[in-house]
Each structure stands twice: as C-alpha cells, then as structure tokens.
Coordinates of C-alpha atoms in Angstrom, one line a residue:
M48 CA -15.1 -16.0 10.0
S49 CA -13.5 -17.0 13.2
P50 CA -11.6 -14.2 15.0
I51 CA -8.0 -13.8 13.9
K52 CA -4.9 -12.8 16.0
I53 CA -1.6 -12.1 14.5
V54 CA 2.0 -13.5 15.7
T55 CA 5.0 -11.4 14.2
A56 CA 8.7 -12.0 14.2
G57 CA 11.5 -9.5 12.6
V58 CA 15.2 -9.7 11.7
T59 CA 17.3 -7.0 10.3
D60 CA 20.8 -7.1 9.1
V61 CA 23.6 -4.7 7.7
G62 CA 24.4 -7.1 5.1
R63 CA 27.9 -7.8 3.6
V64 CA 28.6 -4.3 1.9
R65 CA 27.5 -1.4 3.9
D66 CA 29.0 -0.1 7.1
G67 CA 25.8 0.9 8.7
N68 CA 22.3 -0.3 8.8
E69 CA 19.5 2.3 7.7
D70 CA 16.7 -0.2 7.9
G71 CA 14.4 -0.5 10.9
F72 CA 11.1 -2.4 11.7
I73 CA 8.2 -2.5 14.3
D74 CA 6.8 -5.9 15.3
Q75 CA 4.2 -4.9 18.1
A76 CA 1.4 -7.5 17.3
D77 CA 0.7 -7.9 21.1
R78 CA 0.1 -4.4 22.0
L79 CA -0.8 -2.4 18.8
G80 CA -1.3 -5.0 16.2
L81 CA 1.2 -3.1 14.4
V82 CA 4.2 -4.2 12.0
A83 CA 6.3 -1.9 9.7
V84 CA 9.6 -1.9 7.8
A85 CA 11.5 1.4 7.0
D86 CA 14.5 1.8 4.7
G87 CA 16.4 5.1 5.3
M88 CA 18.3 7.1 2.7
G89 CA 20.6 10.2 3.1
G90 CA 24.1 11.1 4.0
H91 CA 26.2 10.1 6.9
R92 CA 23.8 8.7 9.5
A93 CA 20.8 10.5 7.8
G94 CA 19.1 7.4 6.5
E95 CA 19.3 5.8 9.8
V96 CA 17.9 8.7 11.5
A97 CA 15.0 9.1 8.9
S98 CA 13.9 5.4 9.3
A99 CA 13.9 5.6 13.0
T100 CA 12.1 8.9 13.2
A101 CA 9.4 7.5 10.9
L102 CA 8.9 4.5 12.9
E103 CA 8.8 6.3 16.2
A104 CA 6.1 8.7 14.9
L105 CA 4.1 5.8 13.4
R106 CA 4.2 3.8 16.6
A107 CA 3.0 7.0 18.6
S108 CA 0.2 7.7 16.1
V109 CA -1.2 4.3 16.0
A110 CA -1.0 4.1 20.0
N111 CA -3.2 7.3 20.0
G112 CA -5.8 5.6 17.8
Q113 CA -4.9 7.1 14.4
S114 CA -5.7 5.2 11.1
I115 CA -2.6 3.7 9.3
R116 CA -3.1 6.5 6.6
D117 CA -3.0 9.3 9.0
A118 CA 0.0 7.7 11.1
I119 CA 2.2 7.6 8.0
E120 CA 1.4 11.2 7.1
G121 CA 2.3 12.0 10.6
A122 CA 5.5 10.1 10.0
N123 CA 6.1 12.1 6.9
D124 CA 5.9 15.5 8.9
A125 CA 8.2 14.4 11.5
V126 CA 10.8 13.2 9.2
L127 CA 10.6 16.4 7.0
E128 CA 10.6 18.5 10.3
K129 CA 13.8 16.9 11.6
S130 CA 15.4 17.2 8.4
E131 CA 14.7 20.8 8.0
S132 CA 15.9 21.4 11.7
D133 CA 19.4 20.0 11.2
L134 CA 21.8 20.8 8.3
E135 CA 23.3 17.6 8.3
L136 CA 20.0 15.8 7.9
H137 CA 18.9 17.9 5.1
G138 CA 17.4 15.8 2.3
M139 CA 17.1 12.6 4.1
G140 CA 14.1 10.2 3.6
T141 CA 12.9 6.9 4.0
T142 CA 10.4 4.3 2.8
L143 CA 7.6 2.9 5.2
T144 CA 5.4 -0.1 4.5
A145 CA 3.2 -0.9 7.6
G146 CA 0.2 -3.0 8.3
M147 CA -2.2 -2.5 11.2
L148 CA -4.8 -5.4 12.2
G149 CA -8.3 -4.2 12.6
S150 CA -11.0 -5.7 14.9
D151 CA -12.7 -6.9 11.5
G152 CA -10.0 -9.3 10.8
Y153 CA -8.8 -7.2 8.1
L154 CA -5.0 -6.0 7.9
V155 CA -4.7 -2.7 6.4
V156 CA -1.3 -2.3 4.7
G157 CA 0.1 1.4 4.1
H158 CA 2.8 1.8 1.8
V159 CA 5.3 4.6 0.6
G160 CA 8.4 3.6 -1.4
D161 CA 10.0 0.5 -2.7
S162 CA 10.0 -1.7 0.4
R163 CA 7.3 -4.4 -0.2
A164 CA 4.6 -6.5 1.4
Y165 CA 3.9 -10.2 0.2
L166 CA 0.9 -12.5 0.9
A167 CA 1.9 -16.2 1.3
R168 CA -1.4 -18.3 1.2
D169 CA -1.6 -21.9 0.3
G170 CA 1.8 -22.3 -1.0
A171 CA 1.5 -19.2 -3.4
L172 CA 3.3 -15.7 -3.0
T173 CA 1.6 -12.5 -4.1
Q174 CA 3.0 -9.1 -4.0
I175 CA 0.5 -6.8 -2.3
T176 CA 2.2 -3.4 -2.8
T177 CA 3.4 -1.6 -6.0
D178 CA 6.9 -0.2 -5.8
H179 CA 7.2 3.6 -6.0
S180 CA 10.2 3.4 -8.2
L181 CA 11.3 4.7 -11.7
V182 CA 11.8 1.1 -13.2
E183 CA 8.3 0.2 -11.8
E184 CA 6.8 3.0 -13.8
M185 CA 9.0 1.9 -16.9
V186 CA 7.4 -1.6 -16.6
R187 CA 4.0 -0.5 -16.3
D188 CA 4.4 1.9 -19.3
G189 CA 5.7 -1.0 -21.4
V190 CA 9.3 0.5 -21.7
L191 CA 11.0 -2.4 -19.6
T192 CA 10.1 -6.0 -18.9
A193 CA 10.2 -7.2 -15.3
E194 CA 13.4 -9.2 -16.1
Q195 CA 15.0 -6.1 -17.5
A196 CA 13.9 -4.0 -14.3
E197 CA 15.7 -6.5 -12.1
V198 CA 19.1 -5.6 -13.6
H199 CA 18.4 -1.8 -14.6
P200 CA 21.1 0.5 -13.2
Q201 CA 18.4 2.8 -11.9
R202 CA 16.3 0.1 -10.1
S203 CA 17.0 1.6 -6.7
T204 CA 15.6 5.1 -7.8
I205 CA 12.5 5.7 -6.0
T206 CA 9.8 8.2 -6.8
R207 CA 8.1 8.5 -3.5
A208 CA 9.4 8.5 0.1
L209 CA 8.8 10.2 3.5
G210 CA 10.6 13.3 4.3
I211 CA 10.9 14.7 1.0
D212 CA 7.7 16.9 0.5
P213 CA 4.9 18.2 2.9
R214 CA 2.3 16.2 1.2
V215 CA 2.8 12.4 0.6
D216 CA 0.4 10.0 -1.1
V217 CA -0.1 6.9 0.9
D218 CA -1.3 3.7 -1.0
E219 CA -3.6 1.5 1.1
Y220 CA -4.3 -2.2 0.8
P221 CA -7.0 -3.9 3.1
I222 CA -6.3 -7.6 3.2
E223 CA -8.8 -10.1 4.7
L224 CA -6.6 -12.5 6.6
Q225 CA -7.5 -16.2 6.9
P226 CA -5.8 -18.5 9.4
G227 CA -2.6 -19.7 8.0
D228 CA -1.7 -16.7 6.0
R229 CA 1.6 -15.1 6.3
I230 CA 2.4 -11.4 5.3
L231 CA 5.9 -10.6 4.6
F232 CA 7.1 -6.9 5.0
C233 CA 10.7 -6.5 3.7
S234 CA 13.3 -4.0 2.5
D235 CA 14.6 -3.9 -1.0
G236 CA 17.8 -5.6 0.4
L237 CA 15.9 -8.8 0.4
T238 CA 14.0 -8.4 -2.9
T239 CA 17.0 -7.6 -4.9
M240 CA 19.1 -10.6 -3.7
V241 CA 16.4 -13.3 -3.4
R242 CA 13.9 -14.3 -6.2
P243 CA 10.2 -14.6 -5.2
D244 CA 10.0 -18.4 -5.7
E245 CA 12.9 -18.7 -3.1
I246 CA 11.0 -16.5 -0.6
A247 CA 7.8 -18.6 -1.1
G248 CA 9.8 -21.8 -0.5
I249 CA 11.3 -20.5 2.8
L250 CA 7.9 -19.1 4.0
S251 CA 6.1 -22.4 3.3
R252 CA 8.9 -24.6 4.6
E253 CA 9.8 -23.0 7.9
P254 CA 6.8 -23.1 10.5
D255 CA 8.6 -20.7 13.0
P256 CA 8.2 -17.0 11.9
K257 CA 11.3 -15.8 13.6
R258 CA 13.3 -18.8 12.0
A259 CA 11.7 -18.1 8.6
A260 CA 12.7 -14.3 8.8
Q261 CA 16.2 -15.3 9.6
L262 CA 16.5 -17.7 6.9
L263 CA 15.3 -15.0 4.5
V264 CA 18.0 -12.7 5.7
D265 CA 20.5 -15.4 5.5
A266 CA 19.4 -16.0 1.9
A267 CA 20.1 -12.4 0.9
N268 CA 23.4 -12.6 2.6
A269 CA 24.4 -15.7 0.8
A270 CA 23.4 -13.9 -2.8
G271 CA 25.8 -10.9 -1.8
G272 CA 24.0 -9.0 0.7
E273 CA 24.7 -5.7 -1.2
D274 CA 22.2 -3.8 0.9
N275 CA 20.7 -3.6 4.5
I276 CA 18.3 -6.5 4.8
T277 CA 15.0 -6.6 6.9
A278 CA 12.3 -9.2 6.9
V279 CA 9.0 -9.1 9.3
I280 CA 6.6 -11.8 9.1
I281 CA 2.9 -11.7 10.3
E282 CA 1.4 -15.1 10.8
A283 CA -2.5 -15.2 10.9
V284 CA -3.8 -17.5 13.7
E285 CA -7.4 -18.4 14.5
V286 CA -8.3 -17.4 18.2
P287 CA -9.3 -20.4 20.3
D288 CA -12.9 -20.3 21.5
D289 CA -11.9 -20.3 25.1
E290 CA -10.0 -16.9 24.4
V291 CA -12.9 -15.3 22.5
A292 CA -15.3 -15.5 25.5
A293 CA -13.6 -16.3 28.8
P294 CA -16.2 -17.4 31.6
A295 CA -16.6 -14.8 34.3
V296 CA -15.5 -16.1 38.0
A297 CA -18.4 -15.1 40.6
D298 CA -17.5 -14.7 44.1
D299 CA -19.3 -17.6 46.1
D300 CA -19.2 -15.7 49.4
T301 CA -22.5 -13.8 49.3
S302 CA -23.4 -14.2 52.9
D303 CA -22.8 -10.5 53.7
A304 CA -24.7 -9.2 50.5
P305 CA -28.0 -7.4 51.0
P306 CA -31.0 -9.1 49.6
V307 CA -31.7 -8.4 45.9
K308 CA -35.3 -8.2 44.7
P309 CA -35.5 -10.5 41.7
R310 CA -36.7 -8.9 38.5
G311 CA -39.6 -10.3 36.4
R312 CA -39.3 -12.7 33.6
R313 CA -40.0 -9.9 31.1
G314 CA -37.5 -7.6 32.5
R315 CA -34.7 -10.3 32.5
T316 CA -35.7 -11.1 29.0
L317 CA -35.4 -7.6 27.7
F318 CA -32.2 -7.0 29.5
R319 CA -30.5 -10.1 27.9
V320 CA -31.8 -9.0 24.5
L321 CA -30.3 -5.6 25.0
V322 CA -26.9 -6.9 26.3
W323 CA -26.3 -9.0 23.1
V324 CA -28.2 -7.0 20.4
L325 CA -26.6 -3.4 21.3
P326 CA -23.0 -4.2 20.9
V327 CA -23.8 -6.1 17.5
L328 CA -25.5 -2.9 16.3
I329 CA -22.7 -0.8 17.3
V330 CA -20.2 -2.9 15.5
L331 CA -22.4 -3.1 12.4
A332 CA -22.8 0.8 12.3
I333 CA -19.1 1.2 13.0
A334 CA -18.2 -1.4 10.1
F335 CA -20.8 0.5 7.8
L336 CA -19.4 3.8 8.3
A337 CA -15.7 2.7 7.9
V338 CA -16.7 0.8 4.6
G339 CA -18.4 4.1 3.5
W340 CA -15.4 6.1 4.3
Y341 CA -13.0 3.7 2.5
A342 CA -15.3 3.7 -0.4
R343 CA -15.3 7.5 -0.7
N344 CA -11.6 8.1 -0.2
T345 CA -10.4 5.5 -2.9
Y346 CA -10.0 6.2 -6.6
F347 CA -9.4 4.1 -9.6
V348 CA -8.5 4.7 -13.2
G349 CA -10.8 2.8 -15.6
V350 CA -12.6 3.0 -18.9
N351 CA -16.0 4.9 -19.5
R352 CA -17.6 5.3 -23.1
G353 CA -14.0 4.3 -24.6
R354 CA -12.2 6.8 -22.5
V355 CA -9.7 6.6 -19.7
T356 CA -11.7 7.9 -16.8
V357 CA -10.9 8.7 -13.2
F358 CA -13.6 7.3 -10.7
Q359 CA -14.1 7.9 -7.1
G360 CA -14.9 4.9 -5.2
V361 CA -14.3 1.1 -5.5
K362 CA -14.5 -0.6 -8.9
G363 CA -17.8 -2.5 -8.9
G364 CA -19.1 -0.7 -5.9
L365 CA -18.9 -1.5 -2.3
L366 CA -22.2 -2.0 -0.3
A367 CA -24.4 1.1 -0.9
W368 CA -21.6 3.1 -2.4
D369 CA -21.2 3.0 -6.3
P370 CA -18.3 4.8 -8.1
T371 CA -18.8 7.9 -9.5
V372 CA -17.0 9.7 -12.6
E373 CA -14.7 12.3 -11.4
R374 CA -12.9 13.0 -14.7
R375 CA -13.3 11.4 -18.2
T376 CA -10.2 12.3 -20.2
T377 CA -9.6 12.4 -24.0
I378 CA -7.3 9.4 -23.9
N379 CA -8.7 6.4 -26.1
A380 CA -8.9 3.1 -24.1
D381 CA -7.4 1.0 -26.9
V382 CA -4.0 -0.2 -28.2
P383 CA -2.6 2.1 -29.4
P384 CA -2.4 4.9 -28.0
L385 CA -2.0 2.7 -24.7
T386 CA 0.4 0.0 -24.4
Q387 CA -0.9 -3.5 -23.7
A388 CA 0.1 -3.3 -20.0
Q389 CA -1.5 0.1 -19.6
L390 CA -4.8 -1.0 -21.3
Q391 CA -5.0 -4.0 -18.9
D392 CA -4.5 -1.7 -15.8
V393 CA -7.2 0.6 -16.7
K394 CA -9.4 -2.3 -17.8
D395 CA -8.8 -3.8 -14.3
G396 CA -9.3 -0.3 -12.5
K397 CA -6.0 0.8 -11.3
K398 CA -6.4 1.7 -7.6
F399 CA -5.1 4.9 -5.9
S400 CA -5.5 6.2 -2.4
S401 CA -6.1 9.9 -3.5
R402 CA -7.4 11.9 -6.5
G403 CA -3.9 13.3 -6.9
G404 CA -2.3 9.9 -7.5
A405 CA -5.0 9.1 -10.0
D406 CA -4.5 12.3 -11.8
D407 CA -0.5 11.8 -11.7
Y408 CA -1.1 8.5 -13.4
V409 CA -3.2 9.9 -16.1
A410 CA -0.5 12.6 -16.7
R411 CA 2.0 9.8 -17.1
L412 CA -0.3 7.9 -19.6
R413 CA -0.5 11.0 -21.5
R414 CA 3.4 11.7 -21.5
G415 CA 4.1 8.2 -22.5
I416 CA 1.5 8.6 -25.5
Q417 CA 3.2 11.9 -26.7
E418 CA 6.5 10.2 -26.4
R419 CA 5.5 7.3 -28.4
T420 CA 3.8 9.3 -31.1
P421 CA 6.1 10.5 -34.0
T422 CA 5.8 14.2 -35.0
P423 CA 4.4 14.6 -38.3
T424 CA 6.9 15.8 -40.9
T425 CA 5.8 18.8 -42.9
I426 CA 6.9 18.9 -46.5
P427 CA 7.7 22.6 -47.8
V428 CA 5.6 23.5 -50.8
P429 CA 7.2 26.0 -53.2
P430 CA 5.5 29.1 -54.1
E431 CA 3.5 29.4 -57.2
S432 CA 5.9 30.8 -59.9
T433 CA 4.8 34.2 -61.0
V434 CA 5.6 34.8 -64.9
P435 CA 5.1 38.3 -66.1
P436 CA 2.6 38.5 -68.7
V437 CA 3.7 38.8 -72.5
P438 CA 2.9 42.3 -74.0
A439 CA 0.5 42.2 -76.8
A440 CA 2.0 43.0 -80.3
P441 CA 1.2 46.2 -81.7
P442 CA -1.3 46.6 -84.4
S443 CA 0.1 46.4 -87.9

C-alpha cells in the first residue's frame, strides 16, 4: 500500500444553550500525527480545566514517544491529580477520544467516554468507537432500542471517564487507512443533534476538511445547539512518490577533495545490499513485535464449548499468535439466557483492551440474566395431620 499522510482540521463551538465551552481538541497532524477530542464535566470551570488538562498531558506524552494507550492513561493521572489538589475542581472529569498515525499507515484510536470516532469511506459512515454510557449498555443488553436510547433522559450519563478513578480502561481501535478515508472525531454535542446520515452527507459533499467541520457544527447549532460542539476531521492522503524519496543533491565542487580509493565491485555490491536490506529487516522486526504486543494485550468475549468464554488475543488469531482461553464461564451461549443482541456480540467476539474490561462485561451479562430470570415461587406444603390412635375396646 502507498504511504499515507493525514490532513486535519477542527472546529469547536459553545453552542446555543451553554455559557462556557468545556470541549477541547488537538489537530497536530503535521508535528505528531495526533488528533483528539475531549468533553469535560464538573462544576464551575471544572469541565473546561479537565479537558484542557487531559489534552495537554496527552500531547506531551505522545511527543515523548508514548503509545496512545499509555498517553491516555497518563492524561487520566494528570486530571485526577489536579482534581485532588484543588477543592473547587474535585470530582471533575472528561471524555477523551484520540487518534495517532503510525508509520505503518494505521491510525490507532484510543477511547474513553461518549465522544465518538467515525470512519467515512466510499460514501458510508461507520461508527468506530463504542460509547461508555448507561444507555449504550442498555441497548447492548436489549433493554432499549437504538431509537429509544436517542431520547432517553439518561442518555448523557457516562460510565467511564478520565479523572474519576486511578485506573482507567482504554479501548483501542486500529484502523488501516486508505487514500480518501475521513475519520471524524466529535463530542456528543454533535451526535445528539445531527443524525448519522446527515453527518455522512456533509462529509461526502464538502471536499475541504475545515469547511466540512464547520458545516457539522453549523448543523448541530441549527438543530438546537443544546451542548458544546466539537468536530475534528482527519483526511487520509496518498504521499506522492517525489515526497517518499527525495533525491539527494551532491556538491559539484570536488576540486579540493582528497582522492578516494575506489572499492571493488564485490564491496560496492555488498554495501548496496546492506543499505537496502537492513532497514527493511528492522522495520519488519518492529512490526512483528508490535503485532505480537497487540495480540497479547487484547481480549475478547466469545464462545467455547457452548459457554461464554474470555479469550486473550485476537479472534481468529494474528500471524503467529492464536487466542488462548483465559476463563470459561458457566453462562450458556444461547437464547435465552442471553438476549439476541448479547448472543450476536459474543458470537462476533466482543473485543476489549484489558482483561478487566472483559470480566466486567461478563459480570454485566450475568446480572442481566439474573434480572430477567423470575424467582421460582415456593408453595407451602401443610404438615401431615397427626390423629391420635383410637384405644382398643376392653375385652367383653
């Protein structure tokens, strides 16, 4: 595949109801290959401080060479530390959805909260991330439909955020970019106001990323602008050949240079082979190790021997790494006890970035089964009657 570079543009707006803007974003494709959207929450100014703190910590960590997961975990530490150091900021938190481009052409998306990332490809819009929200869990458990979730009074209640606990589970989504792809990062101020088909239309019609981001914000405001609105767009662009390998310019003035003894043909040939082969081998080794690390740091909940099972690895295996069974539960993989949606999730191999996330999901499945299973009614059985024996008649 041809090398990929990304072009980014972002817009944020306070909306038409809120007094301040607690959203923030990063669009540093040129320096770090990094984009991010954060939506803060808390009391007076606390949400704004939380999102700004998280984004600054994220930027610094990525600049120091950290992975997207480690950078987001560091952002969680920074928000929590600031919250605990100032009574007025106590309890603040923020969502964070970020993407970092690797040298392999993959964009790794890290995600905590209910801000979202979408992939727009060939006119179709696909949601990349899964909301960490109460209504999303209810939809997955079959309690609500997607349409009911959109108008549910608790649709803004999130179940995971930065700055709340010392440990945060980060979802990761590697996306292999293709030329022409667009990735949209946005806060829920956009997705609660603008339907996915309208978002897809704007992304496909408007060629300029900055203008497209502004049109998305305008659409949310036109629909009511009930929250802060942020949209950041990544566009994947194929790198021209002349940028991939720019020719070196030699100095023509060699009159004062000392004579150099020419190498033999064999020496020149070996040198050329090493120059071309060694970097390729190094890149392949790094890629192999990276794939192995990813395979062993990913978990999914699937089916094994008819039971819901926690696996370590990637479903179907990845190169030399096959998934291994970590825990086979007693939950039957059928309907019931699972809902149709839950059964489909485990058959597809629901993916998590940590063992804890997979175990939490299994616990939610078990709670849902218990809630849907009626408690058997016990009918009391009266005790056996005890009738005193009749005395024998005296002999006549």
